[in-house]
Every structure is written in structure tokens, then in C-alpha cells.
Short mmCIF file of C-alpha atoms in Angstrom, two decimals:
data_model
loop_
_atom_site.label_atom_id
_atom_site.label_comp_id
_atom_site.label_asym_id
_atom_site.label_seq_id
_atom_site.Cartn_x
_atom_site.Cartn_y
_atom_site.Cartn_z
CA MET A 1 116.42 98.00 46.30
CA PHE A 2 116.53 95.50 48.48
CA ASP A 3 114.02 91.82 48.28
CA PRO A 4 111.52 92.03 51.56
CA ARG A 5 111.20 88.44 50.86
CA ASP A 6 114.81 87.67 50.34
CA PRO A 7 115.41 85.50 53.64
CA ALA A 8 119.33 86.96 53.56
CA PHE A 9 118.25 91.06 53.73
CA LEU A 10 115.19 89.39 56.36
CA ALA A 11 118.31 88.40 58.95
CA ASP A 12 119.55 91.81 57.93
CA PRO A 13 118.47 94.47 56.58
CA TYR A 14 120.33 96.99 58.68
CA PRO A 15 122.96 98.19 55.65
CA ALA A 16 120.87 97.87 52.78
CA PHE A 17 118.73 101.00 54.49
CA ALA A 18 122.24 102.35 54.98
CA ALA A 19 122.61 101.93 51.43
CA LEU A 20 119.70 103.54 50.74
CA ARG A 21 119.30 106.05 53.32
CA ALA A 22 123.35 107.76 51.42
CA GLU A 23 121.06 107.81 48.18
CA GLY A 24 118.51 109.80 49.22
CA GLU A 25 115.69 110.55 52.15
CA VAL A 26 113.04 108.81 49.56
CA HIS A 27 112.64 106.01 47.34
CA GLN A 28 110.05 104.05 44.74
CA HIS A 29 110.10 100.80 45.45
CA ASP A 30 108.87 99.03 42.60
CA GLY A 31 107.92 95.84 43.82
CA LEU A 32 106.20 96.92 47.35
CA GLY A 33 104.18 99.63 44.98
CA ILE A 34 104.91 102.60 47.08
CA ALA A 35 108.11 105.25 48.01
CA ILE A 36 108.79 104.72 51.33
CA THR A 37 110.96 107.40 53.41
CA VAL A 38 114.40 105.79 55.20
CA SER A 39 115.93 109.70 56.37
CA HIS A 40 114.34 110.35 61.08
CA ALA A 41 113.02 113.71 59.85
CA ALA A 42 111.44 111.66 56.64
CA SER A 43 109.48 109.07 58.66
CA ALA A 44 108.69 111.15 61.09
CA ALA A 45 107.30 113.51 58.28
CA VAL A 46 105.62 110.25 57.31
CA LEU A 47 103.64 110.02 60.63
CA ARG A 48 103.37 114.25 61.22
CA HIS A 49 101.71 114.81 58.43
CA ARG A 50 98.95 115.63 58.50
CA GLY A 51 97.33 115.57 54.42
CA LEU A 52 98.84 111.98 54.96
CA GLY A 53 96.19 109.54 56.49
CA ARG A 54 95.26 105.89 57.59
CA ILE A 55 92.68 105.29 54.97
CA TRP A 56 91.63 101.62 55.45
CA THR A 57 90.25 100.30 51.38
CA ASP A 58 88.40 97.17 52.38
CA ALA A 59 90.74 93.92 51.22
CA GLN A 60 88.18 92.33 47.86
CA PRO A 61 86.43 90.92 46.84
CA LEU A 62 84.27 91.86 49.66
CA GLU A 63 82.24 88.44 49.93
CA ARG A 64 85.67 86.86 50.50
CA PHE A 65 86.70 88.72 53.39
CA ALA A 66 84.16 89.90 55.69
CA SER A 67 85.40 89.42 58.79
CA PHE A 68 88.75 91.21 57.98
CA ASN A 69 87.24 93.61 56.30
CA LEU A 70 84.77 94.63 59.21
CA LEU A 71 88.00 94.33 61.82
CA HIS A 72 89.43 97.12 60.16
CA ARG A 73 86.74 99.14 58.73
CA ASN A 74 85.92 99.90 62.12
CA SER A 75 89.30 99.67 64.07
CA LEU A 76 90.74 102.81 65.78
CA LEU A 77 95.20 102.05 63.96
CA GLU A 78 92.49 102.31 60.88
CA ASN A 79 90.74 105.52 60.67
CA GLU A 80 91.06 109.65 61.12
CA PRO A 81 89.75 111.77 62.92
CA PRO A 82 86.47 112.34 63.72
CA ALA A 83 86.00 108.69 64.00
CA HIS A 84 90.01 108.55 65.77
CA THR A 85 89.53 110.96 67.05
CA ARG A 86 85.89 108.69 69.24
CA LEU A 87 87.39 106.17 69.36
CA ARG A 88 90.33 106.47 71.12
CA ARG A 89 88.93 108.87 73.55
CA VAL A 90 86.95 105.19 75.13
CA ILE A 91 90.42 103.47 75.52
CA ALA A 92 92.62 106.19 76.44
CA SER A 93 91.76 106.92 79.98
CA GLU A 94 93.12 102.68 79.70
CA PHE A 95 96.15 103.01 79.18
CA GLY A 96 96.88 106.35 80.74
CA ARG A 97 100.63 106.19 82.11
CA GLY A 98 98.79 106.21 86.07
CA HIS A 99 96.78 103.76 84.81
CA VAL A 100 99.15 101.70 83.95
CA GLN A 101 101.72 102.26 86.36
CA ARG A 102 99.50 100.81 88.69
CA LEU A 103 99.51 97.60 86.77
CA ARG A 104 103.69 97.32 87.17
CA PRO A 105 103.05 94.97 90.34
CA MET A 106 101.42 92.35 88.35
CA VAL A 107 102.95 92.72 85.53
CA ALA A 108 106.62 91.91 87.90
CA GLU A 109 104.91 88.96 88.87
CA LEU A 110 103.64 87.83 86.11
CA ALA A 111 107.01 87.40 84.73
CA GLU A 112 108.53 86.61 87.64
CA SER A 113 106.59 83.83 87.55
CA MET A 114 107.13 82.96 83.48
CA VAL A 115 110.85 83.17 83.33
CA ASP A 116 110.99 80.82 87.10
CA THR A 117 109.37 78.14 84.28
CA LEU A 118 111.47 79.07 81.80
CA ALA A 119 114.72 78.42 84.37
CA ALA A 120 112.94 75.10 85.07
CA LYS A 121 112.19 74.29 81.67
CA ILE A 122 116.25 74.66 80.79
CA ALA A 123 117.12 72.92 83.68
CA ALA A 124 114.97 69.56 82.77
CA ASP A 125 116.05 69.28 79.26
CA GLY A 126 119.08 72.16 79.58
CA SER A 127 117.78 74.86 76.61
CA ALA A 128 114.32 76.40 76.12
CA ASP A 129 111.96 78.29 73.74
CA LEU A 130 111.98 81.79 75.74
CA LEU A 131 109.00 83.00 73.09
CA GLU A 132 107.44 80.47 74.03
CA HIS A 133 107.77 80.55 77.87
CA LEU A 134 108.16 84.71 77.53
CA ALA A 135 108.21 86.89 75.47
CA GLN A 136 104.93 85.33 73.85
CA PRO A 137 102.36 84.71 76.37
CA LEU A 138 103.58 88.07 78.84
CA PRO A 139 101.68 90.74 76.47
CA VAL A 140 98.15 88.00 76.13
CA ALA A 141 98.71 87.58 80.19
CA VAL A 142 98.00 91.26 80.09
CA ILE A 143 96.08 92.75 77.45
CA ALA A 144 93.41 89.82 77.83
CA GLU A 145 93.30 90.00 81.77
CA LEU A 146 92.79 94.11 81.63
CA LEU A 147 90.40 93.49 78.62
CA GLY A 148 87.97 90.68 80.63
CA VAL A 149 88.94 87.75 78.32
CA PRO A 150 90.15 84.11 80.18
CA VAL A 151 93.71 84.21 79.94
CA SER A 152 93.64 80.53 79.41
CA ASP A 153 92.79 81.77 75.35
CA GLY A 154 96.04 83.72 75.18
CA SER A 155 97.29 80.09 72.48
CA GLN A 156 93.73 80.03 70.34
CA LEU A 157 94.69 84.70 70.51
CA VAL A 158 97.41 84.75 69.17
CA THR A 159 97.31 81.38 66.71
CA TRP A 160 94.74 84.07 65.33
CA SER A 161 96.89 87.35 65.99
CA ASN A 162 99.55 85.31 63.96
CA ALA A 163 97.17 84.70 60.94
CA ILE A 164 96.15 87.96 60.53
CA VAL A 165 99.31 90.04 60.47
CA LYS A 166 100.61 87.93 57.88
CA MET A 167 98.17 89.94 55.99
CA TYR A 168 99.92 92.65 55.87
CA GLU A 169 103.04 91.77 54.44
CA TYR A 170 103.98 91.36 50.40
CA GLY A 171 103.11 89.08 48.68
CA LEU A 172 101.05 86.91 50.15
CA SER A 173 100.20 83.24 49.19
CA GLU A 174 96.08 82.76 48.19
CA ASP A 175 96.38 80.00 51.07
CA GLY A 176 97.59 83.18 53.12
CA ARG A 177 95.20 85.10 52.91
CA ASP A 178 92.40 82.68 53.35
CA ALA A 179 93.73 81.03 56.70
CA ALA A 180 93.89 85.43 57.92
CA GLU A 181 90.40 85.63 57.28
CA GLN A 182 89.72 82.54 58.75
CA ALA A 183 91.66 82.94 61.78
CA ALA A 184 89.44 86.64 61.36
CA ALA A 185 85.85 85.52 61.22
CA ASP A 186 86.85 83.13 64.28
CA PHE A 187 87.73 86.41 66.19
CA VAL A 188 85.21 88.67 65.73
CA ALA A 189 83.08 85.35 66.66
CA TYR A 190 84.96 84.86 69.75
CA LEU A 191 84.67 88.67 71.13
CA ARG A 192 80.68 88.73 70.17
CA ASP A 193 80.38 85.13 72.60
CA VAL A 194 82.59 87.47 75.31
CA VAL A 195 80.33 90.55 74.71
CA ALA A 196 77.52 88.49 75.08
CA ASP A 197 77.84 86.40 78.04
CA SER A 198 78.97 89.00 81.32
CA PRO A 199 82.06 90.68 79.77
CA ARG A 200 84.08 92.57 82.20
CA GLY A 201 87.54 94.39 81.97
CA ILE A 202 87.49 96.28 79.33
CA VAL A 203 85.44 94.72 76.90
CA ARG A 204 82.51 95.80 79.51
CA ASP A 205 83.18 99.19 79.20
CA LEU A 206 83.57 99.40 75.56
CA THR A 207 80.31 97.84 75.59
CA ALA A 208 78.68 100.93 78.43
CA SER A 209 80.29 103.34 75.34
CA GLU A 210 78.85 104.83 72.49
CA LEU A 211 80.43 102.23 70.57
CA THR A 212 78.35 99.90 67.93
CA PRO A 213 78.58 96.27 67.97
CA ASP A 214 81.11 96.72 65.75
CA GLU A 215 82.64 98.64 66.19
CA VAL A 216 82.99 97.08 70.13
CA VAL A 217 85.07 93.58 68.37
CA ALA A 218 87.15 96.08 66.70
CA THR A 219 88.15 97.24 69.11
CA ALA A 220 89.27 94.81 71.57
CA VAL A 221 90.52 92.89 68.78
CA LEU A 222 93.06 95.47 67.38
CA LEU A 223 94.14 95.91 71.85
CA LEU A 224 94.56 91.45 71.42
CA MET A 225 96.49 91.78 68.65
CA ALA A 226 98.43 95.01 68.97
CA GLY A 227 99.13 94.38 72.70
CA HIS A 228 100.44 90.91 71.94
CA GLU A 229 102.82 91.89 68.35
CA ALA A 230 104.35 94.61 69.25
CA THR A 231 105.54 93.58 72.87
CA VAL A 232 106.57 89.94 71.69
CA ASN A 233 108.46 90.40 68.48
CA VAL A 234 110.74 93.41 71.03
CA ILE A 235 110.99 91.22 74.02
CA GLY A 236 112.43 88.62 71.02
CA ASN A 237 114.84 90.46 68.81
CA GLY A 238 115.31 92.27 71.82
CA VAL A 239 116.78 89.82 74.27
CA THR A 240 118.83 87.98 71.48
CA ALA A 241 120.14 92.30 71.04
CA LEU A 242 121.40 91.67 74.46
CA LEU A 243 122.88 87.73 74.14
CA THR A 244 125.16 88.69 71.26
CA HIS A 245 125.95 91.68 72.64
CA ARG A 246 126.81 90.80 75.62
CA THR A 247 129.15 93.50 76.90
CA GLU A 248 125.14 94.99 77.29
CA TRP A 249 123.46 91.37 78.88
CA GLU A 250 127.25 92.06 81.73
CA ARG A 251 125.93 96.26 81.67
CA LEU A 252 121.88 95.89 82.67
CA ARG A 253 122.60 93.34 84.66
CA SER A 254 125.56 94.27 87.43
CA ASP A 255 122.91 98.95 86.72
CA PRO A 256 119.93 97.42 86.97
CA SER A 257 119.19 102.02 86.79
CA LEU A 258 119.93 101.13 82.91
CA LEU A 259 116.54 99.35 82.62
CA ASP A 260 114.15 102.34 80.89
CA SER A 261 116.86 103.02 78.49
CA ALA A 262 118.13 99.87 78.04
CA VAL A 263 114.30 99.33 76.35
CA GLU A 264 114.19 102.20 74.38
CA GLU A 265 117.09 100.88 72.67
CA LEU A 266 115.82 97.54 72.26
CA ILE A 267 112.77 99.33 70.33
CA ARG A 268 115.07 101.16 68.44
CA PHE A 269 117.36 98.51 67.46
CA ASP A 270 115.78 96.40 65.86
CA SER A 271 112.48 98.01 65.37
CA PRO A 272 109.48 94.85 65.35
CA LEU A 273 107.33 97.75 63.24
CA GLN A 274 109.31 98.11 59.87
CA LEU A 275 107.34 99.85 58.25
CA PHE A 276 103.89 101.61 58.76
CA GLU A 277 101.85 103.31 55.04
CA ARG A 278 99.93 105.96 54.74
CA THR A 279 97.96 107.30 52.19
CA ALA A 280 97.62 111.74 50.88
CA THR A 281 94.46 112.72 51.35
CA GLU A 282 95.60 115.52 49.21
CA ASP A 283 99.24 116.07 46.98
CA VAL A 284 101.69 115.97 49.29
CA GLU A 285 105.92 116.58 49.89
CA ILE A 286 107.90 114.02 51.83
CA ALA A 287 111.78 115.65 51.41
CA GLY A 288 111.56 116.91 48.16
CA HIS A 289 109.01 113.30 46.75
CA GLN A 290 106.05 114.01 45.64
CA VAL A 291 103.22 112.28 47.33
CA ALA A 292 100.25 112.12 44.80
CA LYS A 293 96.41 112.44 46.10
CA GLY A 294 95.32 108.71 46.70
CA SER A 295 98.51 107.85 46.13
CA LYS A 296 100.16 105.36 49.06
CA ILE A 297 103.96 106.62 50.56
CA GLY A 298 105.45 104.13 53.55
CA ALA A 299 107.78 105.43 56.91
CA LEU A 300 110.24 102.47 57.03
CA LEU A 301 111.13 102.63 60.58
CA GLY A 302 113.72 99.73 60.36
CA ALA A 303 115.59 102.81 58.16
CA ALA A 304 115.02 105.88 60.45
CA ALA A 305 116.22 103.61 63.72
CA ARG A 306 119.38 103.40 62.52
CA ASP A 307 120.25 107.45 60.85
CA PRO A 308 123.08 108.41 62.09
CA LYS A 309 122.79 111.89 61.76
CA VAL A 310 119.42 111.15 64.89
CA PHE A 311 121.29 108.90 66.55
CA ASP A 312 125.06 108.07 67.25
CA ALA A 313 126.72 105.65 66.30
CA PRO A 314 123.65 103.69 65.47
CA ASP A 315 124.54 100.11 64.49
CA THR A 316 126.05 99.72 68.00
CA LEU A 317 123.39 98.22 71.08
CA ASP A 318 123.95 100.80 73.65
CA VAL A 319 121.40 99.97 76.51
CA GLY A 320 122.45 103.59 78.31
CA ARG A 321 121.58 105.79 75.11
CA THR A 322 120.03 108.80 75.54
CA PRO A 323 118.13 110.80 74.60
CA ASN A 324 117.14 108.33 72.28
CA ALA A 325 114.14 109.63 69.40
CA HIS A 326 113.61 106.69 67.53
CA LEU A 327 109.82 106.47 66.25
CA GLY A 328 108.94 103.02 67.64
CA PHE A 329 106.00 103.65 68.44
CA GLY A 330 104.12 106.15 65.82
CA MET A 331 103.86 109.77 66.05
CA GLY A 332 100.99 112.17 65.76
CA ILE A 333 97.77 111.42 66.36
CA HIS A 334 98.18 107.15 65.01
CA TYR A 335 100.86 107.02 68.12
CA CYS A 336 100.43 103.82 70.31
CA VAL A 337 98.40 104.24 72.84
CA GLY A 338 99.49 100.99 74.60
CA ALA A 339 103.07 102.48 74.09
CA PRO A 340 103.35 102.80 78.36
CA LEU A 341 101.71 99.66 78.93
CA ALA A 342 104.89 97.24 76.59
CA ARG A 343 107.26 100.04 78.47
CA VAL A 344 106.28 97.74 81.27
CA GLU A 345 106.28 94.27 80.16
CA ILE A 346 109.40 94.81 78.69
CA ALA A 347 111.34 96.25 81.41
CA ALA A 348 109.60 93.28 83.88
CA ALA A 349 111.03 90.79 81.49
CA LEU A 350 113.24 91.66 81.05
CA THR A 351 114.14 92.30 85.55
CA ALA A 352 114.04 88.59 85.96
CA LEU A 353 115.39 87.74 82.99
CA THR A 354 118.72 89.17 84.66
CA LYS A 355 118.16 88.07 88.62
CA ARG A 356 116.53 84.94 87.29
CA LEU A 357 118.62 83.50 84.64
CA PRO A 358 122.27 85.76 84.95
CA ASP A 359 124.06 83.52 82.44
CA LEU A 360 121.49 83.29 79.86
CA ARG A 361 123.13 82.89 76.86
CA LEU A 362 121.57 81.39 73.42
CA ALA A 363 121.28 78.00 72.63
CA ALA A 364 121.07 77.70 69.54
CA GLU A 365 120.79 79.86 66.53
CA PRO A 366 117.05 81.04 67.01
CA GLU A 367 114.40 81.26 64.34
CA ARG A 368 114.10 84.66 62.38
CA ARG A 369 109.78 84.55 61.14
CA PRO A 370 109.26 84.95 57.03
CA GLU A 371 107.45 87.92 56.55
CA PHE A 372 109.16 92.23 56.40
CA VAL A 373 106.71 94.67 58.50
CA ILE A 374 106.14 92.29 61.22
CA ARG A 375 110.21 91.87 62.14
CA GLY A 376 109.85 88.81 65.11
CA LEU A 377 111.59 85.62 65.97
CA ARG A 378 109.66 82.34 65.16
CA THR A 379 111.99 80.40 68.33
CA LEU A 380 114.37 82.01 70.21
CA PRO A 381 116.32 78.23 71.72
CA VAL A 382 118.66 79.45 75.41
CA THR A 383 120.06 78.34 78.00
CA ALA A 384 121.99 79.26 81.20
#
């Protein structure tokens, strides 16, 4: 069984997933303390099954994690109907496909400006960090503008988000847990100030809705975090994949009609979210595995994305792959509400890069974040 802290596994977890899948669709992982699904069918079943839900359990002790628990107890992601239905209904129209498509010119302009900055940095210094100049600031700028918070606060929002999501990992140190709570407390205080001070954008709409003050803050924080974490890691992981599979970079650069399929393939090929947990609200069977009421099972999305029963040559990057039934945005009632926006952002980044920097290449080996659940990079040095 894989060790989620092993640097060799984190560098390339997919052979370990393939070995497990060859043995069966569901496995008990004693290190994680849950069962995990490694096939596409079993993972999809976990995401769809109404007997499996997102049932939040407060981090303990309560007095130590008051803000972290507040954000998650009132979160769309951590609730089932009817609370989930009520929370999702409030924000659904903000992220509908038609509304997001109207944002495309604004997102494209932001991406082009950031890639210009990246190109200037490369020209001046010989190389630059693509995460710093594009992958991180682009989704933060977009979601900050939509929510109605100052874009200039983006770097602080990223710092808080990065600290909070470390709590989703296994075996986090006590210092890391304290840092997550402090970041949550700071984020809560920040959003309460935004709500109190002439709110605009989605924050204004949330404030005027039926949501409680705690739900307004939790929803805004979730949108800021989710709107950043997934997209930055798809861009980072995806550009790395393209630059290390040079023929696919050249295909995309020379044929812009492949853009939409390329976005889906980058989400599939190196999933930014590797594991999504669900809790059984009744006794459930998944691919012959019994999940007792109250116990957890995790859909291993990275493994599902490389299942040869669903994807031809699953370990091959193919920017023209279609159809592409990846589970990167989830499935069922918890399907990512921000998926249309994430697709627009990723497409804008790829378009700007391939047009402005057609000879882009790695300047050094990217540095990977040492986490398993949220898969991404710390640095992505590039040159041209």
C-alpha cells in the first residue's frame, strides 16, 4: 500500500494506483484509516451514492479550532440536503455557464497581462516562476473581483487558503494544525470586515440573501479557496505535463481548436484533487466492499483518471482526447459549482501562453508540494 508521505510516491503516484487497481476496485488503507476506491466505476459510485454524504465532524478540541470549524460547519461542501440545497441555490446563478461565458473577455485580458509580465521577467532574468506570475494570481484576481474583495489582497488570501487546506492532509503536524486555525480566524475576521464595509459583488448578494452571517462568511471563504486551489494546480500541473510531453504542447500551439479538449485532458492527467471523502449515512456496498454506517470511504480521483477501462492509453497525455469522462470536478450534488469558471480560466492561461511564449520550456525541475490530497507545485521555473 502506498505511503502518502513518501516523496517518490508524491512525485508520481500513478504506478502505485495502477498496481492497486490490478488487485481490486476497493482497498482498505490502514494508514489513511479509510477504504479507497481505485477504479473509475467505484469512484463514480462513491460520488453518486445517496447513502454516502459529506458529514462534517468538528476538529477537536472545539476551543482550539473554533474558526476552522465555523467555516466548515456552515460550508456548502460539508453539508447534505436540505442545507446543501439551500446554500447552493444562493450561489448557483453566479456560476452558471451563461454568466461565466460573459466573463471570458475579462479573464482573457487578465491572463494576457500576466503572461506579458511573465515574459518580461524571463527576458530580464532568464527564467521566471509561472506559478508566481500566472497560475496563482489569475484565479485569485478573477474570484476576488467576482466576490467583491480587493484584488490587491490576493496574496494574503492565498497564504490563508494554503494554510487551511493543509488540514485536509493526513498526518499534519500540530504546528500545521495551529497555523490552519490561525489562518481560518484571520480569514473570518477579514470577511466580516468586508461584509460590514459596503459589500459588493457576490458578497453583497450573499449578505442580502437568506444566509446567516456565519453562512455568508463560510460561503465566501469556500468560493475564494476553491476558486483558487483547483485552478492554480490544474495550470501548474498541466503546463508541466505539456512541457514534458513536448509534442502535445506543439499540437495545442499549432491547433487552437484543441483548446477545450486540452483543458479536460489536463484536469484528468494529473488531478489537482486526488481524494474526496464521503461518510456512510447507512450501510452501503461499493464494488463488493461493505461500508458500514458512520464509516468513511474515499474516491481516489487520481486513480480513477487513469483507469484503462474508461480511458484508452490512460498514462498518455492526449490534448485531443474525446470523450473524456474524468471525475476531476466531482459528480452528483457536490459537482463543483465553479467548474465553468475554472475551465474559462485554464483556457485563458493556455491561450495566452501558447500565443505569447510559443517556445516556453522548463528552466529547472519544478518543486512539488509535499501533500497528497491537494496535488500541486511550489514552483514552476520556466524560460523561453
